[in-house]
Short mmCIF file of C-alpha atoms and ligand atoms in Angstrom, two decimals:
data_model
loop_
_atom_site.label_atom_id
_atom_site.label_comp_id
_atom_site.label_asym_id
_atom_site.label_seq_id
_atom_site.Cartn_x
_atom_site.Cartn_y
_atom_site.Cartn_z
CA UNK A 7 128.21 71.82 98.84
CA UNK A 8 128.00 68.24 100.42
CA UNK A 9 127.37 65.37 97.79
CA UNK A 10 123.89 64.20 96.92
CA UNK A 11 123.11 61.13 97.99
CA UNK A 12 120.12 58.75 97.76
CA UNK A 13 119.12 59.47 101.35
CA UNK A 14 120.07 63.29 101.05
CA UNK A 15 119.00 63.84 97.21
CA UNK A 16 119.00 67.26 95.65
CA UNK A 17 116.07 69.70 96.37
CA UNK A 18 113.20 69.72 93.68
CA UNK A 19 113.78 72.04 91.07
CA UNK A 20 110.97 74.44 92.09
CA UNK A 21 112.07 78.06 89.93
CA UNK A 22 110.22 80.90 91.18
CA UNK A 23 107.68 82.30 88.92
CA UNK A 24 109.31 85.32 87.18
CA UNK A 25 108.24 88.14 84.56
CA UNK A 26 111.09 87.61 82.18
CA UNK A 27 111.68 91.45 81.13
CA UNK A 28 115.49 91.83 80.66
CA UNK A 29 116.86 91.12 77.43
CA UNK A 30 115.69 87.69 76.69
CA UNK A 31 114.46 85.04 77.71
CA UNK A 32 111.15 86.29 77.65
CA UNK A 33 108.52 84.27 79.28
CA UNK A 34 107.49 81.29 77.31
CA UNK A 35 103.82 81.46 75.42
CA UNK A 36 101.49 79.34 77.21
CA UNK A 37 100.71 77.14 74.15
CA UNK A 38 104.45 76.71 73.45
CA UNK A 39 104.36 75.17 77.01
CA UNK A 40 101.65 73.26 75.78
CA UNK A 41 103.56 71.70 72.54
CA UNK A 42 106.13 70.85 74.81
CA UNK A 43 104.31 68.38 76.55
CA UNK A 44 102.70 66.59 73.26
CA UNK A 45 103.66 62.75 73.06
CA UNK A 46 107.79 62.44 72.44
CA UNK A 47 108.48 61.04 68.75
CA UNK A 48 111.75 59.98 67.77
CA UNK A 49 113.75 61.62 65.60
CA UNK A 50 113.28 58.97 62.76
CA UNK A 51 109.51 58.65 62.68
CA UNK A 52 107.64 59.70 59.59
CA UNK A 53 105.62 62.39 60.95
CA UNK A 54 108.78 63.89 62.59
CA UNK A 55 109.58 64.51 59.35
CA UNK A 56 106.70 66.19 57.89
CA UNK A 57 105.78 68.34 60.95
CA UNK A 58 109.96 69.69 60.35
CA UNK A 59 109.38 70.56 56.61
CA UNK A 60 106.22 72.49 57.91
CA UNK A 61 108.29 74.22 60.41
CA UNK A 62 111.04 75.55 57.51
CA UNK A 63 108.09 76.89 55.65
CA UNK A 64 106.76 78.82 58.70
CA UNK A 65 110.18 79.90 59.45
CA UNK A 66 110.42 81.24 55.38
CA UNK A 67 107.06 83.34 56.10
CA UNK A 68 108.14 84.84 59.24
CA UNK A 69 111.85 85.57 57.62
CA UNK A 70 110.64 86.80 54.38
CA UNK A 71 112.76 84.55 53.04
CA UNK A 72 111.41 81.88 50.65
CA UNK A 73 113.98 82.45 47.75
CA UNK A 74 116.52 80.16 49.48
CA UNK A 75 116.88 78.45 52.24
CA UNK A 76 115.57 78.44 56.34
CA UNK A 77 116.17 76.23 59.24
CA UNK A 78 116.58 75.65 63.36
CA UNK A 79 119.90 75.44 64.04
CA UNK A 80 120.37 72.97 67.41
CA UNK A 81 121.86 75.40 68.92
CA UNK A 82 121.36 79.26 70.33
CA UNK A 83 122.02 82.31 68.42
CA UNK A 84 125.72 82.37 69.24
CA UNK A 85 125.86 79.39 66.89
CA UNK A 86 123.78 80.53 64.24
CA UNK A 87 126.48 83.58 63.95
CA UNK A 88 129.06 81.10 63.98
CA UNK A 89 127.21 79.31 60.93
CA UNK A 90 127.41 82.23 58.90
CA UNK A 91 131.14 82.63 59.57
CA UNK A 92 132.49 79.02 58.73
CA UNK A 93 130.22 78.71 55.52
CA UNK A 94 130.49 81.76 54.29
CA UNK A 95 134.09 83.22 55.37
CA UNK A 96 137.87 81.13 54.47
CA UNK A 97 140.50 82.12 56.51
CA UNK A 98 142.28 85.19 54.82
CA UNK A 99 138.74 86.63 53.63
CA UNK A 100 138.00 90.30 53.94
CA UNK A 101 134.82 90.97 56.82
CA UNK A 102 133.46 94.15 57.19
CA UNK A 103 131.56 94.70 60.71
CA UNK A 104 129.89 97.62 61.80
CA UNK A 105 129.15 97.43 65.16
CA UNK A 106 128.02 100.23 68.21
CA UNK A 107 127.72 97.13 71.17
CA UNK A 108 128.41 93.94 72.51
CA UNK A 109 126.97 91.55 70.24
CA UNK A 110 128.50 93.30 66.78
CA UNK A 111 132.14 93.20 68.50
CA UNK A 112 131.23 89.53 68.96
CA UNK A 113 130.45 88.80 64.97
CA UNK A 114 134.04 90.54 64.90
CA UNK A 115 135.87 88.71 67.38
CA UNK A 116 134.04 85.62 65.77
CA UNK A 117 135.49 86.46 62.15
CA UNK A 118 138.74 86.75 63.77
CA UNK A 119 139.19 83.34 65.27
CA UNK A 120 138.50 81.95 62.21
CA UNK A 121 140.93 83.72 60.21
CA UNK A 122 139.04 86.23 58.66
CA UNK A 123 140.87 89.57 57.82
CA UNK A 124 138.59 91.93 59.57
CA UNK A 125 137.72 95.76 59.44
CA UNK A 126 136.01 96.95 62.38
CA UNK A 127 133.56 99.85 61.68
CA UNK A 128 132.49 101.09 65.14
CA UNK A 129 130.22 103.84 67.04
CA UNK A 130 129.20 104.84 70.72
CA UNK A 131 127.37 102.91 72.46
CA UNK A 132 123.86 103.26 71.90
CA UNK A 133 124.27 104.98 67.93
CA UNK A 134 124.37 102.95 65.28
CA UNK A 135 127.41 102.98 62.63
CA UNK A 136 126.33 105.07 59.64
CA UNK A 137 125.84 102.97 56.44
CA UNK A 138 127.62 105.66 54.47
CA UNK A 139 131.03 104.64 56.47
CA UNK A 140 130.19 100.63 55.54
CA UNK A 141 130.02 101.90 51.97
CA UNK A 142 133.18 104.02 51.74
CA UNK A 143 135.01 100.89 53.92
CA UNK A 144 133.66 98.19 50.88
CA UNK A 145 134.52 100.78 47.73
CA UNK A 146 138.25 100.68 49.59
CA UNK A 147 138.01 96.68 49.86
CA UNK A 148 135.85 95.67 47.15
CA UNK A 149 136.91 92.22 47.57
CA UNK A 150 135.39 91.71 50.69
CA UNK A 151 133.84 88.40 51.34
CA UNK A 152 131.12 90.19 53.99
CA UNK A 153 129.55 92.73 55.22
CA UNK A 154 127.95 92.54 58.83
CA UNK A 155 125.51 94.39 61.54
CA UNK A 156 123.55 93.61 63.93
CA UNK A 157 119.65 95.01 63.13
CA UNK A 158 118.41 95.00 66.78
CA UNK A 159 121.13 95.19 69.34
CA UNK A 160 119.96 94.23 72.49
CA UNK A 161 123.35 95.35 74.35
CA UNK A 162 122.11 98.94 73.62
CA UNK A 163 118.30 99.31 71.86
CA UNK A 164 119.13 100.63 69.07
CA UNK A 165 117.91 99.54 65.85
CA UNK A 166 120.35 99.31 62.41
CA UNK A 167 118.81 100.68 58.96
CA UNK A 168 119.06 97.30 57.20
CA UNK A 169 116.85 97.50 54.53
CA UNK A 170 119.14 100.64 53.19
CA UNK A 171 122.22 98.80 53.72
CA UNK A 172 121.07 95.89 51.94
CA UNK A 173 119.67 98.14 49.01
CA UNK A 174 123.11 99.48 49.24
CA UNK A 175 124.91 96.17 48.92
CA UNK A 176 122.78 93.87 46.46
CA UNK A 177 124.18 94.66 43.62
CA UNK A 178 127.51 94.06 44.84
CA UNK A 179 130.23 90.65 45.18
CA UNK A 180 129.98 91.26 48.94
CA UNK A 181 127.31 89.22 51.03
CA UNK A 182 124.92 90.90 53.75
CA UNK A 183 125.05 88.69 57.16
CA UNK A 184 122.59 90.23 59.45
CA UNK A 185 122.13 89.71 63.21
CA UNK A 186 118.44 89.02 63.58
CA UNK A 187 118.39 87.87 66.80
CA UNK A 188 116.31 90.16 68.48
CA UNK A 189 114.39 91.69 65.55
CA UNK A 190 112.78 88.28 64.23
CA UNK A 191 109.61 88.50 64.94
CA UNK A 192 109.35 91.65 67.09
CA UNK A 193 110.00 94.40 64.35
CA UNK A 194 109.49 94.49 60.60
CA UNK A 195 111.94 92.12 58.61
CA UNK A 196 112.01 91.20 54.99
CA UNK A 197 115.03 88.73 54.02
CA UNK A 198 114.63 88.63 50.87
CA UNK A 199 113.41 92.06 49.96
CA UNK A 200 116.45 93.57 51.48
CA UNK A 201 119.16 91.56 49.62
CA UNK A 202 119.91 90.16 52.98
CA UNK A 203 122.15 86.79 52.26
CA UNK A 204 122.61 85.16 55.60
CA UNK A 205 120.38 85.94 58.69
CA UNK A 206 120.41 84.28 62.24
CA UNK A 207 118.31 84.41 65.28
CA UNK A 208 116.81 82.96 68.20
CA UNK A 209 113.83 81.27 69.56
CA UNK A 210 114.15 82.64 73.27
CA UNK A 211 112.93 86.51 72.37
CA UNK A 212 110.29 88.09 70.32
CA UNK A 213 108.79 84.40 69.17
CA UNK A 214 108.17 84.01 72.74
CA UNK A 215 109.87 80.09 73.17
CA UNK A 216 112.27 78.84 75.32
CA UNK A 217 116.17 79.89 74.48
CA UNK A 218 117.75 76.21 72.74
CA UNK A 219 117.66 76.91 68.99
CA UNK A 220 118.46 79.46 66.03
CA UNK A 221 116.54 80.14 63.21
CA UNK A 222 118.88 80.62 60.15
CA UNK A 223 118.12 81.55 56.45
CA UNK A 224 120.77 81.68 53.48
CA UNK A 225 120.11 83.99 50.03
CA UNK A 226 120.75 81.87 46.86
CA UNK A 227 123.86 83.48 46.41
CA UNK A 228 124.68 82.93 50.13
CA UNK A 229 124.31 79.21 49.65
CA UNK A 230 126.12 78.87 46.41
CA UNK A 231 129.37 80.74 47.95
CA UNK A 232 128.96 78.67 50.84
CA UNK A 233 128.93 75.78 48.58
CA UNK A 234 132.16 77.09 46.41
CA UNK A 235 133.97 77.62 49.94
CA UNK A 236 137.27 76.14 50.21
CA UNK A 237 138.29 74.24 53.32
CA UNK A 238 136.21 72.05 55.24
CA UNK A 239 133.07 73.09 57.47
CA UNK A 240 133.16 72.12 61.31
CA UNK A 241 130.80 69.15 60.97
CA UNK A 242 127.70 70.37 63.23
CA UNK A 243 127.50 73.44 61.57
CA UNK A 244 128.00 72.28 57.71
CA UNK A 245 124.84 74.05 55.85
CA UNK A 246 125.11 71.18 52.69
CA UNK A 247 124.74 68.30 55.51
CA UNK A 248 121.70 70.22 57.55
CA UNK A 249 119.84 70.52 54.64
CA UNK A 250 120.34 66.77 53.60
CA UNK A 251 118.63 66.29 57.38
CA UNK A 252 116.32 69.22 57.10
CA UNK A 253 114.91 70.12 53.96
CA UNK A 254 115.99 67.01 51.65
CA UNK A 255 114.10 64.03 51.37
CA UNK A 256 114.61 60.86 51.98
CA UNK A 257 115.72 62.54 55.32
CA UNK A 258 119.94 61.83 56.01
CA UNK A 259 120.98 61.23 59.48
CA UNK A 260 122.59 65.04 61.04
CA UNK A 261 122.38 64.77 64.72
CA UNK A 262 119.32 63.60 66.77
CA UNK A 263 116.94 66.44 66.48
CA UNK A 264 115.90 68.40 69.88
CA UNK A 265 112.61 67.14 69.46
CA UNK A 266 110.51 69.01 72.24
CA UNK A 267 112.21 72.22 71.12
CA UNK A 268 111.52 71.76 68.29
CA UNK A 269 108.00 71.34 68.77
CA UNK A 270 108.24 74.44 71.01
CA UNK A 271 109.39 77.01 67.95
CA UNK A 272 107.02 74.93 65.67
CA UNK A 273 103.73 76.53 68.16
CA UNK A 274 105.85 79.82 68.69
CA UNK A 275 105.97 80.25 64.83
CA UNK A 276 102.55 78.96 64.21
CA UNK A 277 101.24 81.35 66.83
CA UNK A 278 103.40 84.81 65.31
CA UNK A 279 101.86 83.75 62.02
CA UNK A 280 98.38 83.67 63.16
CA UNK A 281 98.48 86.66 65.34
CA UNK A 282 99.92 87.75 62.00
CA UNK A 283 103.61 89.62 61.47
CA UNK A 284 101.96 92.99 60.99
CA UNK A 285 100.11 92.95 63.97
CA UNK A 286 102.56 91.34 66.26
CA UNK A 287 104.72 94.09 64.82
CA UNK A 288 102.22 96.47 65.91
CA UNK A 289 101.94 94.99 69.11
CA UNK A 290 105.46 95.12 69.85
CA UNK A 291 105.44 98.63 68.90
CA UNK A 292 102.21 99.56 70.97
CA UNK A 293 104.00 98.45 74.15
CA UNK A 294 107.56 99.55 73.91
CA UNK A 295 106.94 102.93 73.18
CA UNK A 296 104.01 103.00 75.56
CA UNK A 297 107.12 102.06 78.25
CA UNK A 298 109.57 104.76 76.84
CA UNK A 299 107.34 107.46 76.91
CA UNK A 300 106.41 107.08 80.77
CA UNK A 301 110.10 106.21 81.56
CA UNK A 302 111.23 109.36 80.28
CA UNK A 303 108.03 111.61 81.78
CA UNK A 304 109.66 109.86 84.65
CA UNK A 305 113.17 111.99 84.04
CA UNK A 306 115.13 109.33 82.78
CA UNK A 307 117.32 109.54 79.33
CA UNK A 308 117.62 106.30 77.16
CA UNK A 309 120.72 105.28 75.79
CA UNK A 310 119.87 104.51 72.25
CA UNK A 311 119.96 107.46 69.23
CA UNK A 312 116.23 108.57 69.91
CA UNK A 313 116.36 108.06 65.94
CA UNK A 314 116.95 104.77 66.00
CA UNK A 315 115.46 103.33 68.99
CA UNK A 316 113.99 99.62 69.17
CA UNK A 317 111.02 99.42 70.15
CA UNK A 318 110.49 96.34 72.34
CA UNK A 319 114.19 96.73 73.96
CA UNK A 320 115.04 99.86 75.47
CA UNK A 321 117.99 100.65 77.63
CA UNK A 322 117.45 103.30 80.33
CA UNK A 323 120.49 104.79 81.77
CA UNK A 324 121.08 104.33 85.53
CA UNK A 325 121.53 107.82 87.14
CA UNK A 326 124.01 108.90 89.15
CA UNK A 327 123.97 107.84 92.43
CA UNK A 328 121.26 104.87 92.18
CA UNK A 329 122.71 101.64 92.59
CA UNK A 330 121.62 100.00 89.33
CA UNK A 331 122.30 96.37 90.03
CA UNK A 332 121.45 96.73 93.13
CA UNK A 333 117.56 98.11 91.97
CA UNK A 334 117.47 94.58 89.57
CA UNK A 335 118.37 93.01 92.43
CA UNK A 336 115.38 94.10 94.39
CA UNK A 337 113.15 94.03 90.97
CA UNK A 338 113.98 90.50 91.19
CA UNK A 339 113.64 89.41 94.91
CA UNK A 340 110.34 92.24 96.04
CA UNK A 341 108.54 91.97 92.73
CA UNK A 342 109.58 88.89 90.63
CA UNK A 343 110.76 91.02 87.91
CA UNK A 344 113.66 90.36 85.96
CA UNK A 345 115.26 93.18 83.32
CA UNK A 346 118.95 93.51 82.64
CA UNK A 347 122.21 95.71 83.29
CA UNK A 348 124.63 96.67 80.85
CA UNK A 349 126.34 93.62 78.98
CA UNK A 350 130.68 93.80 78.64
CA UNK A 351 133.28 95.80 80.73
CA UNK A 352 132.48 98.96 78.74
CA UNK A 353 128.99 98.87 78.86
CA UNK A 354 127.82 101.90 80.27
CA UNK A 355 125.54 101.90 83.39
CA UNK A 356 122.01 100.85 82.37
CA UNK A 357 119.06 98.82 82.63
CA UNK A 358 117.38 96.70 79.64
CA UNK A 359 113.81 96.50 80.13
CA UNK A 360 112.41 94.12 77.15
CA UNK A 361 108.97 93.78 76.51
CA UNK A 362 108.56 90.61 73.64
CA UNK A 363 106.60 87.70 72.83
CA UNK A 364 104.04 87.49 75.45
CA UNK A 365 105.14 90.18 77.61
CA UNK A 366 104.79 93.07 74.19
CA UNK A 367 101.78 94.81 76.17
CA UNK A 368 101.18 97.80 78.00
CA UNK A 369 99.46 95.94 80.95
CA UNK A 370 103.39 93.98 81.14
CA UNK A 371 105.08 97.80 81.18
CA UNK A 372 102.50 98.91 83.70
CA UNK A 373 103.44 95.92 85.60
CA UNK A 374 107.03 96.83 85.37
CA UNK A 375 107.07 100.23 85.61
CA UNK A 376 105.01 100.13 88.98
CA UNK A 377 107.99 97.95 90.46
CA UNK A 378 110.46 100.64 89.46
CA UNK A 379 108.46 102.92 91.01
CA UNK A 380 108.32 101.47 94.06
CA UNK A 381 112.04 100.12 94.19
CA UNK A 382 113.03 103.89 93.57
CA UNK A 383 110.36 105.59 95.95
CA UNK A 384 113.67 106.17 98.36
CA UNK A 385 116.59 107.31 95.58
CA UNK A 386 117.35 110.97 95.93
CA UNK A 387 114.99 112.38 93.27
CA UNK A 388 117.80 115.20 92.35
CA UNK A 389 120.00 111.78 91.41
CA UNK A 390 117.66 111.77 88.40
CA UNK A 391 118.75 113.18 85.26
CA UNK A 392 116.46 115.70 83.31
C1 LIG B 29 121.82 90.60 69.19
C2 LIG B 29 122.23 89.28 69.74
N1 LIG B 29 123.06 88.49 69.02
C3 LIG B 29 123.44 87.27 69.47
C4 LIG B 29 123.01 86.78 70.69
C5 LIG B 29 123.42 85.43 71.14
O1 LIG B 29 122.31 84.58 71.18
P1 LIG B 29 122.25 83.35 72.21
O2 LIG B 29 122.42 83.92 73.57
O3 LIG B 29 120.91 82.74 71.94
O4 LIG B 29 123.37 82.42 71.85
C6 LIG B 29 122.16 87.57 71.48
C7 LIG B 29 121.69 87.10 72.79
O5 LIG B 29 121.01 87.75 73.50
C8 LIG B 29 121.76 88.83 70.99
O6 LIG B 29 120.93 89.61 71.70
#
């Protein structure tokens, strides 16, 4: 590419207009747009302040979680996982992970680098691992530090039985970390009803904002192990010093808060809670099986345990013979449709069709569905599975 220059500047930015229906991002809510575009504060100014405690008390309502503590991590859900592991977990600890995809081999690999002893607990793709093999794995290594699963995992659409697990677990030494990235505000969640000790997610999915932050919430006990840890926290992730910026007051100086996101998952979470949980839950539901039903009258299988499918992700699998990338491809350039393909070397062949935040309604699936359609008018039909 030649060099910009001020007589040959780069072209505007001008992104087409997509339907964001892959895994996340999901399109943004319109009045999360909005909040966006209300006046810049700085980081320091009074009301900054105020309108971030509100913010950690709409995030406890929408986690359940209002025994200990919540906040927006300034960064993505990669780094709230990674905040769970360096306050809770000293190199040489026992982790447990169960994991069936992509993103529970990550907590793993995750635990690993930072020196954690860890026992993998795995399934197929698309299952989810049983809780009664978690158990048996923690009554062999009572010792260890944590247990962890994803709830919804988007690599696959199937959903883990958390609240059993953390009935399972409460009464037990070993903490519950739970992936929550794509459940948080898109299926039912209850933090602290669960026993769930340390929870992460995103901003970029079912609470319909743009990707840039993770909410995070610690249990009591959570926060007092984290406290007890031995060894030193990587600065930006140190859950003692972002609560001194985020929750205690007179405020302490963290890092220089991403103001207009923040503003952004301030409207998302203001709008979940006045749609209400239960009915965004609902809606969520309403729409995603609305889509699986008519993609398999189609003829096409799903990936995930039928048992245990999500409802606002679903992974089809790609017959034989179609071209799956090649169909996103033209979802993308003929109908302005995004959805996604399998995530990792080993992912089977599939395509993720997510329906959240704005886009959790059957007039979205009908939108989406009718592209299919017409991207696959010219597959062999016998290419189908039954
Ligand atoms: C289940 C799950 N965990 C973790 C992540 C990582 O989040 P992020 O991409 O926001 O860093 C994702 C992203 O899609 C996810 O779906």
């Amino acid at each position: 590419m030649a060099p910009f220059t001020t007589t040959q500047p780069a072209p505007p930015l001008t992104p087409p207009k997509r339907l964001l229906c892959g895994p996340g991002p999901t399109n943004v809510e319109p009045s999360v747009l909005e909040a966006m575009r209300e006046p810049m504060l700085g980081h320091l100014d009074p009301v900054f302040h105020d309108r971030m405690l509100e913010l950690v008390e709409m995030l406890r309502a929408v986690y359940g979680a209002h025994a200990g503590v919540t906040l927006p991590l300034q960064a993505t859900g990669m780094s709230g996982m990674e905040t769970g592991i360096v306050n809770l977990v000293s190199p040489g600890d026992v982790v447990i992970v169960g994991y069936a995809g992509f993103f529970g081999r990550r907590i793993a690999e995750m635990a690993a680098r930072h020196g954690a002893e860890v026992i993998e607990v795995t399934g197929e793709w698309g299952e989810t691992v049983p809780n009664e093999a978690l158990l048996e794995e923690l009554d062999r290594r009572p010792e260890a530090r944590l247990v962890a699963v994803v709830h919804a995992e988007t690599s696959t659409g199937a959903q883990h039985p958390l609240e059993e697990l953390g009935a399972a677990v409460r009464d037990r030494d070993t903490l519950l970390l739970a992936d929550c990235v794509t459940s948080l505000g898109g299926i039912p969640l209850a933090f602290d009803d669960w026993g769930i000790d340390f929870a992460y997610s995103c901003t970029q999915k079912a609470l319909g904002a743009p990707p840039g932050m993770s909410p995070i919430a610690f249990s009591p006990r959570a926060l007092e192990r984290a406290r007890e840890r031995a060894g030193s926290v990587p600065f930006s992730f140190d859950i003692g010093l972002l609560l001194d910026y985020w929750v205690e007051r007179p405020i302490t100086y963290h890092h220089t808060a991403p103001i207009l996101h923040i503003y952004a998952l301030y409207q998302g979470l203001r709008h979940a809670l006045e749609e209400g949980l239960e009915a965004r839950w609902a809606r969520h539901e309403e729409a995603g099986r609305y889509l699986q039903k008519q993609v398999r009258d189609r003829g096409f299988d799903l990936l995930a345990d039928p048992d245990r499918q999500l409802p606002h992700l679903t992974a089809v699998r790609v017959p034989d013979g179609i071209d799956g990338p090649g169909v996103q491809r033209r979802l993308l350039d003929e109908h302005d449709i995004e959805v996604g393909g399998g995530l990792g070397p080993d992912a089977p062949a599939m395509w993720r069709i997510g329906l959240m935040g704005p886009n959790a309604s059957v007039e979205v699936a009908d939108r989406v569905l009718a592209a299919f359609d017409a991207v696959l008018a010219n597959e062999p039909a016998p290419a189908r599975s039954g």
